[in-house]
Structures are given as structure tokens and as C-alpha cells.
Protein backbone atom coordinates (compact mmCIF):
# COMPACT_ATOMS: atom_id res chain seq x y z
CA MET A 1 104.50 85.66 58.98
CA ALA A 2 107.58 84.34 57.25
CA THR A 3 111.30 83.90 57.61
CA PRO A 4 113.19 86.52 55.54
CA LEU A 5 114.65 85.29 52.27
CA THR A 6 118.38 84.74 52.04
CA ALA A 7 120.31 87.04 49.72
CA ASP A 8 120.55 84.29 47.10
CA ARG A 9 116.82 83.55 47.21
CA LEU A 10 115.96 87.24 47.12
CA VAL A 11 118.00 87.87 43.98
CA ALA A 12 116.76 84.67 42.37
CA ALA A 13 113.13 85.62 42.99
CA LEU A 14 113.59 89.07 41.46
CA ARG A 15 115.40 87.76 38.40
CA ALA A 16 112.84 85.01 37.91
CA GLU A 17 110.19 87.72 37.70
CA GLY A 18 112.08 89.19 34.73
CA LEU A 19 113.97 91.98 36.50
CA VAL A 20 117.50 93.22 35.85
CA VAL A 21 119.24 93.09 39.23
CA HIS A 22 122.52 94.80 40.18
CA GLU A 23 124.37 93.87 43.36
CA VAL A 24 125.91 96.95 45.04
CA ARG A 25 129.12 96.68 47.04
CA ASP A 26 128.74 94.47 50.14
CA TRP A 27 124.93 94.60 50.15
CA ARG A 28 124.64 90.97 51.23
CA HIS A 29 126.10 91.83 54.64
CA HIS A 30 124.82 95.40 54.87
CA ASN A 31 121.97 95.84 57.37
CA ARG A 32 120.84 97.29 60.69
CA ASN A 33 120.34 93.93 62.39
CA ALA A 34 122.44 95.05 65.36
CA LYS A 35 119.88 97.78 66.08
CA GLY A 36 116.69 95.72 66.06
CA ALA A 37 114.76 92.72 64.85
CA TRP A 38 114.57 91.55 61.26
CA GLY A 39 111.59 89.27 60.81
CA PRO A 40 109.24 87.67 60.80
CA VAL A 41 108.47 89.47 57.54
CA ASN A 42 104.89 90.24 56.58
CA GLY A 43 104.97 92.32 53.42
CA VAL A 44 106.55 94.68 50.91
CA MET A 45 106.60 98.47 51.19
CA LEU A 46 107.10 100.86 48.28
CA HIS A 47 108.63 104.34 48.54
CA HIS A 48 109.90 107.24 46.44
CA THR A 49 113.45 108.47 46.99
CA VAL A 50 112.90 112.27 46.71
CA THR A 51 116.06 112.25 44.57
CA SER A 52 117.01 112.14 40.90
CA GLY A 53 119.67 110.16 39.10
CA THR A 54 120.49 106.52 39.62
CA PRO A 55 124.09 106.72 40.96
CA PHE A 56 123.27 109.34 43.59
CA SER A 57 120.05 107.61 44.64
CA VAL A 58 121.71 104.20 44.95
CA ASP A 59 124.63 105.57 46.98
CA LEU A 60 122.29 107.47 49.28
CA CYS A 61 120.16 104.40 49.91
CA TYR A 62 123.25 102.30 50.57
CA ASP A 63 125.07 104.79 52.82
CA GLY A 64 122.20 106.73 54.36
CA HIS A 65 122.98 110.13 55.86
CA PRO A 66 124.10 111.47 59.27
CA GLY A 67 120.57 111.43 60.65
CA LEU A 68 119.66 107.98 59.30
CA PRO A 69 122.32 105.36 58.54
CA GLY A 70 121.92 103.03 55.59
CA PRO A 71 120.72 100.85 54.19
CA LEU A 72 117.55 102.85 53.62
CA CYS A 73 115.84 99.97 51.79
CA HIS A 74 116.61 96.59 50.29
CA GLY A 75 116.52 97.60 46.64
CA VAL A 76 116.39 100.78 44.56
CA ILE A 77 114.28 100.73 41.39
CA ASP A 78 115.56 103.25 38.86
CA LYS A 79 113.67 104.91 36.03
CA LYS A 80 114.80 102.21 33.60
CA GLY A 81 113.14 99.64 35.81
CA GLU A 82 116.40 98.08 36.97
CA VAL A 83 116.86 97.02 40.59
CA TRP A 84 119.94 97.89 42.65
CA MET A 85 120.35 95.78 45.78
CA VAL A 86 121.68 97.84 48.71
CA GLY A 87 120.68 95.93 51.84
CA ASN A 88 119.99 92.45 53.16
CA GLY A 89 118.32 92.36 56.55
CA ARG A 90 116.86 95.13 58.66
CA ALA A 91 116.84 98.46 56.79
CA ASN A 92 115.85 101.98 57.82
CA HIS A 93 112.91 102.47 55.48
CA ALA A 94 109.52 101.91 57.11
CA GLY A 95 109.92 103.36 60.58
CA GLY A 96 106.96 103.35 62.93
CA GLY A 97 103.43 102.76 61.71
CA ASP A 98 99.95 101.73 62.68
CA PRO A 99 99.48 98.26 64.22
CA LYS A 100 96.00 98.08 62.64
CA VAL A 101 97.67 98.32 59.22
CA LEU A 102 100.13 95.59 60.10
CA ALA A 103 97.29 93.34 61.29
CA ALA A 104 95.39 93.95 58.04
CA VAL A 105 98.47 93.11 55.96
CA VAL A 106 99.09 89.93 57.94
CA ALA A 107 95.46 88.87 57.53
CA GLU A 108 95.28 90.13 53.92
CA ASP A 109 91.65 90.94 54.58
CA PHE A 110 91.18 94.58 53.52
CA GLY A 111 89.43 96.06 50.48
CA ASP A 112 91.09 98.50 48.10
CA ARG A 113 93.13 100.00 50.92
CA PRO A 114 94.24 98.98 54.41
CA PRO A 115 92.63 100.84 57.33
CA PRO A 116 93.72 104.49 57.63
CA THR A 117 96.93 104.93 59.55
CA HIS A 118 97.04 107.16 62.63
CA GLU A 119 100.59 106.44 63.71
CA HIS A 120 104.14 107.34 62.67
CA GLU A 121 107.73 107.03 63.84
CA GLY A 122 107.87 107.98 67.51
CA SER A 123 104.12 108.08 68.14
CA VAL A 124 102.95 106.29 71.27
CA GLY A 125 100.97 103.57 69.51
CA SER A 126 103.33 102.85 66.62
CA VAL A 127 104.96 99.53 65.83
CA ASP A 128 108.33 98.90 64.17
CA GLY A 129 107.89 98.46 60.42
CA ASN A 130 111.58 97.89 59.74
CA ALA A 131 111.29 94.46 61.32
CA HIS A 132 108.37 93.37 59.15
CA PHE A 133 108.65 94.83 55.65
CA TYR A 134 110.94 94.53 52.68
CA GLY A 135 111.43 97.99 51.21
CA PHE A 136 111.98 99.27 47.67
CA GLU A 137 112.92 102.90 47.09
CA CYS A 138 111.90 104.06 43.62
CA VAL A 139 113.76 106.96 42.01
CA ASN A 140 111.40 109.91 41.86
CA LEU A 141 111.36 113.43 43.26
CA GLY A 142 108.00 112.79 44.88
CA ASP A 143 106.70 116.22 43.90
CA GLY A 144 103.77 114.97 41.85
CA GLU A 145 105.42 116.30 38.67
CA ASP A 146 108.44 114.05 38.17
CA PRO A 147 107.20 111.39 35.72
CA TRP A 148 106.93 107.71 36.51
CA PRO A 149 108.07 105.81 33.39
CA ALA A 150 105.88 102.83 32.58
CA VAL A 151 108.88 100.50 32.74
CA GLN A 152 109.64 101.67 36.28
CA VAL A 153 106.04 101.21 37.42
CA ALA A 154 106.03 97.73 35.87
CA SER A 155 109.23 96.86 37.72
CA MET A 156 107.74 98.01 41.02
CA ALA A 157 104.90 95.55 40.47
CA LYS A 158 107.34 92.83 39.42
CA ALA A 159 109.55 93.32 42.50
CA ALA A 160 106.57 93.20 44.84
CA ALA A 161 105.13 90.18 43.04
CA ALA A 162 108.46 88.38 43.22
CA LEU A 163 108.51 88.53 47.01
CA CYS A 164 104.82 87.77 47.34
CA ARG A 165 105.33 84.72 45.14
CA ALA A 166 108.35 83.59 47.17
CA HIS A 167 106.39 83.82 50.43
CA GLN A 168 103.01 82.72 48.99
CA TRP A 169 101.45 86.07 49.90
CA SER A 170 98.68 87.82 48.01
CA ALA A 171 98.93 91.34 46.60
CA LYS A 172 97.41 92.62 49.86
CA SER A 173 100.80 92.12 51.47
CA VAL A 174 102.01 95.12 49.42
CA ILE A 175 101.55 98.65 50.78
CA GLY A 176 102.93 102.13 50.25
CA HIS A 177 104.73 104.11 52.93
CA LEU A 178 101.80 106.54 52.99
CA GLU A 179 99.54 103.66 54.05
CA TRP A 180 101.85 102.84 56.95
CA SER A 181 102.70 106.25 58.42
CA ASP A 182 100.41 109.27 58.65
CA GLU A 183 103.43 111.52 58.08
CA LYS A 184 104.38 110.05 54.71
CA SER A 185 103.14 110.62 51.15
CA ASP A 186 105.14 108.07 49.19
CA PRO A 187 104.95 106.77 46.61
CA LYS A 188 103.28 109.87 45.19
CA GLY A 189 101.62 110.06 41.79
CA VAL A 190 98.65 108.69 39.89
CA PRO A 191 100.70 105.97 38.10
CA VAL A 192 101.73 104.51 41.47
CA ALA A 193 98.42 104.74 43.33
CA MET A 194 98.52 101.74 45.63
CA PRO A 195 95.13 100.18 44.78
CA ASP A 196 96.21 100.10 41.12
CA MET A 197 99.66 98.83 42.07
CA ARG A 198 98.15 95.97 44.06
CA ALA A 199 95.94 95.15 41.07
CA LYS A 200 99.09 94.93 38.90
CA VAL A 201 100.75 92.66 41.46
CA ALA A 202 97.64 90.46 41.67
CA ALA A 203 97.56 90.13 37.89
CA ARG A 204 101.19 89.01 37.83
CA LEU A 205 100.61 86.48 40.59
CA LYS A 206 97.96 84.78 38.46
CA GLY A 207 100.61 83.89 35.90
CA GLN A 208 104.06 82.38 35.94
CA PRO A 209 107.20 84.34 36.93
CA GLY A 210 108.47 86.45 34.06
CA ALA A 211 105.28 85.86 32.06
CA SER A 212 105.36 89.38 30.67
CA ALA A 213 108.84 88.98 29.23
CA VAL A 214 109.21 89.45 25.47
CA PRO A 215 108.47 86.04 23.93
CA ALA A 216 111.18 84.30 21.96
CA PRO A 217 110.72 84.55 18.20
CA PRO A 218 108.99 81.50 16.71
CA LYS A 219 111.26 78.83 15.37
CA ARG A 220 111.48 78.71 11.59
CA ALA A 221 110.29 75.45 10.13
CA LEU A 222 113.07 73.42 8.57
CA VAL A 223 112.71 72.69 4.86
CA PRO A 224 112.41 68.92 4.27
CA ASP A 225 115.55 67.38 2.76
CA ALA A 226 113.80 66.34 -0.48
CA ALA A 227 112.44 69.83 -1.08
CA LEU A 228 115.83 71.36 -0.29
CA GLU A 229 117.52 69.06 -2.82
CA LYS A 230 115.05 70.15 -5.53
CA ARG A 231 115.72 73.81 -4.78
CA MET A 232 119.48 73.25 -4.90
CA ALA A 233 119.18 71.42 -8.24
CA ALA A 234 117.09 74.24 -9.70
CA LEU A 235 119.63 76.80 -8.45
CA GLU A 236 122.50 74.89 -10.05
CA LYS A 237 120.65 74.85 -13.41
CA ARG A 238 120.13 78.61 -13.22
CA LEU A 239 123.80 79.20 -12.40
CA THR A 240 124.88 76.95 -15.27
CA ALA A 241 122.63 78.84 -17.68
CA LEU A 242 124.04 82.17 -16.51
CA GLU A 243 127.62 80.95 -16.86
CA SER A 244 126.95 79.80 -20.46
CA ARG A 245 125.64 83.25 -21.34
CA VAL A 246 128.76 84.90 -19.91
CA THR A 247 131.17 82.61 -21.77
């Protein structure tokens, strides 16, 4: 269990992990806190948007729709791997899920997958996931055919790792919506299979934040002053010789 990160700490954690982060409208004060609890937080949940296009997807996740007001997550991860912050606090993304899954996430004691879920939003035995999980919606149609660019998949792992690192959680605090609710299938696709995603998060957590960033080019060694003077003298002689030929 943990106290939710402030907006500043959330953005700082994501950027420290090497992510490009955009702040959308009044996201820092945009939440559903008036409708229910936010925290203690226990993990990170990944989703697909069932949409295409970054502007539309970001606006939808910020505003929501008549049947489900926004924010619909905390951040949207587009196909370029950039993160768009749309909510800070309780968000309508997880809904109801299985308490056995929540217990396994809190304990971080499962194998490749948490125990199978048998609950969903509105079922008698479900618990409120919106109080306990950060949520990232990832732009994808969710039809099993829309591709998952490698840079987007990498950013999903980075975003999850950033929050795990901030809260000192392991990769077993990261689940997909399909592992929470028996009515959900997201995120859908082989590249985002959750056991593999958790392996990517675990690998990142073994290193330093942003460790996979492109390394800076090596510094060029400076030529010692004496050697530089010799080269300049030789160049002057060559120029003098050329000038004499021209004249």
C-alpha cells in the first residue's frame, strides 16, 4: 500500500525513466475523487483504448463519454511512445475486479500471472479497482490486428517501471485489465502479453532510470598543445609554399 504520488512526482518519475510527457489541459486537478476513494495505491494497470489517432484518443480519455465521465486513466501512451497526462487522482479505468487479484498484487507473490479473475464491475464479489490502480490507456484498436509499435511497447514498460520504482514495488504490481476483470480483454496482442510485459518492467527495475536512453556520444580527446602547435606550424609552411607557387 502506498500514498498516491503528487502530480509533480508523477511527471518527474515518468520523465526520469526517459519518457516524453505532455500535460493536457487541467489534468492536475482532473479526477473523480468526489465519487470515491483514491488510494492507498497498490499497482499499475495497462489498457488499450479501442481507438485510433492520438488527438481523439487523448480527448476521449480526458473527457470520457456520457456513460462514463473522464478521466478514463491517468496517462495515454500513443503509438510514438509519448505519454499524455489526462488525470491526477481517481480515474474511471479499472472498475470492479477480483479481490484475490488485488491481494496477489499487494503481496507480489504470484508466478507468471495473478490468480484467474472471476469478478467484474457490478458483480457481487468485486472490489473497486479505481481506488487502487494507476491506469495507462495505450492507443490501439484492440482487435488483435492493429500493430503495437516497439517504441509504444517499450514506453508501456517504462511508464509502469517508473511508478514501481517510485513506490519501491516489483514488476508484480503491474497487471493488465484482462487480469483484473473477467469481462475485459485488454491489452490485447502478443507484443503486450502481460507476463512478457512484467519481464520488461523487471529488467528495467534492475537498472537505473532512463538506462535505455541513447548514450551521449563519446567525448573527443583534446590534442595536446605541443602537438597542436606542430600541426599549425606545418600547415603554415604548406600555405606559404602554395602562395609562392601562385605568385
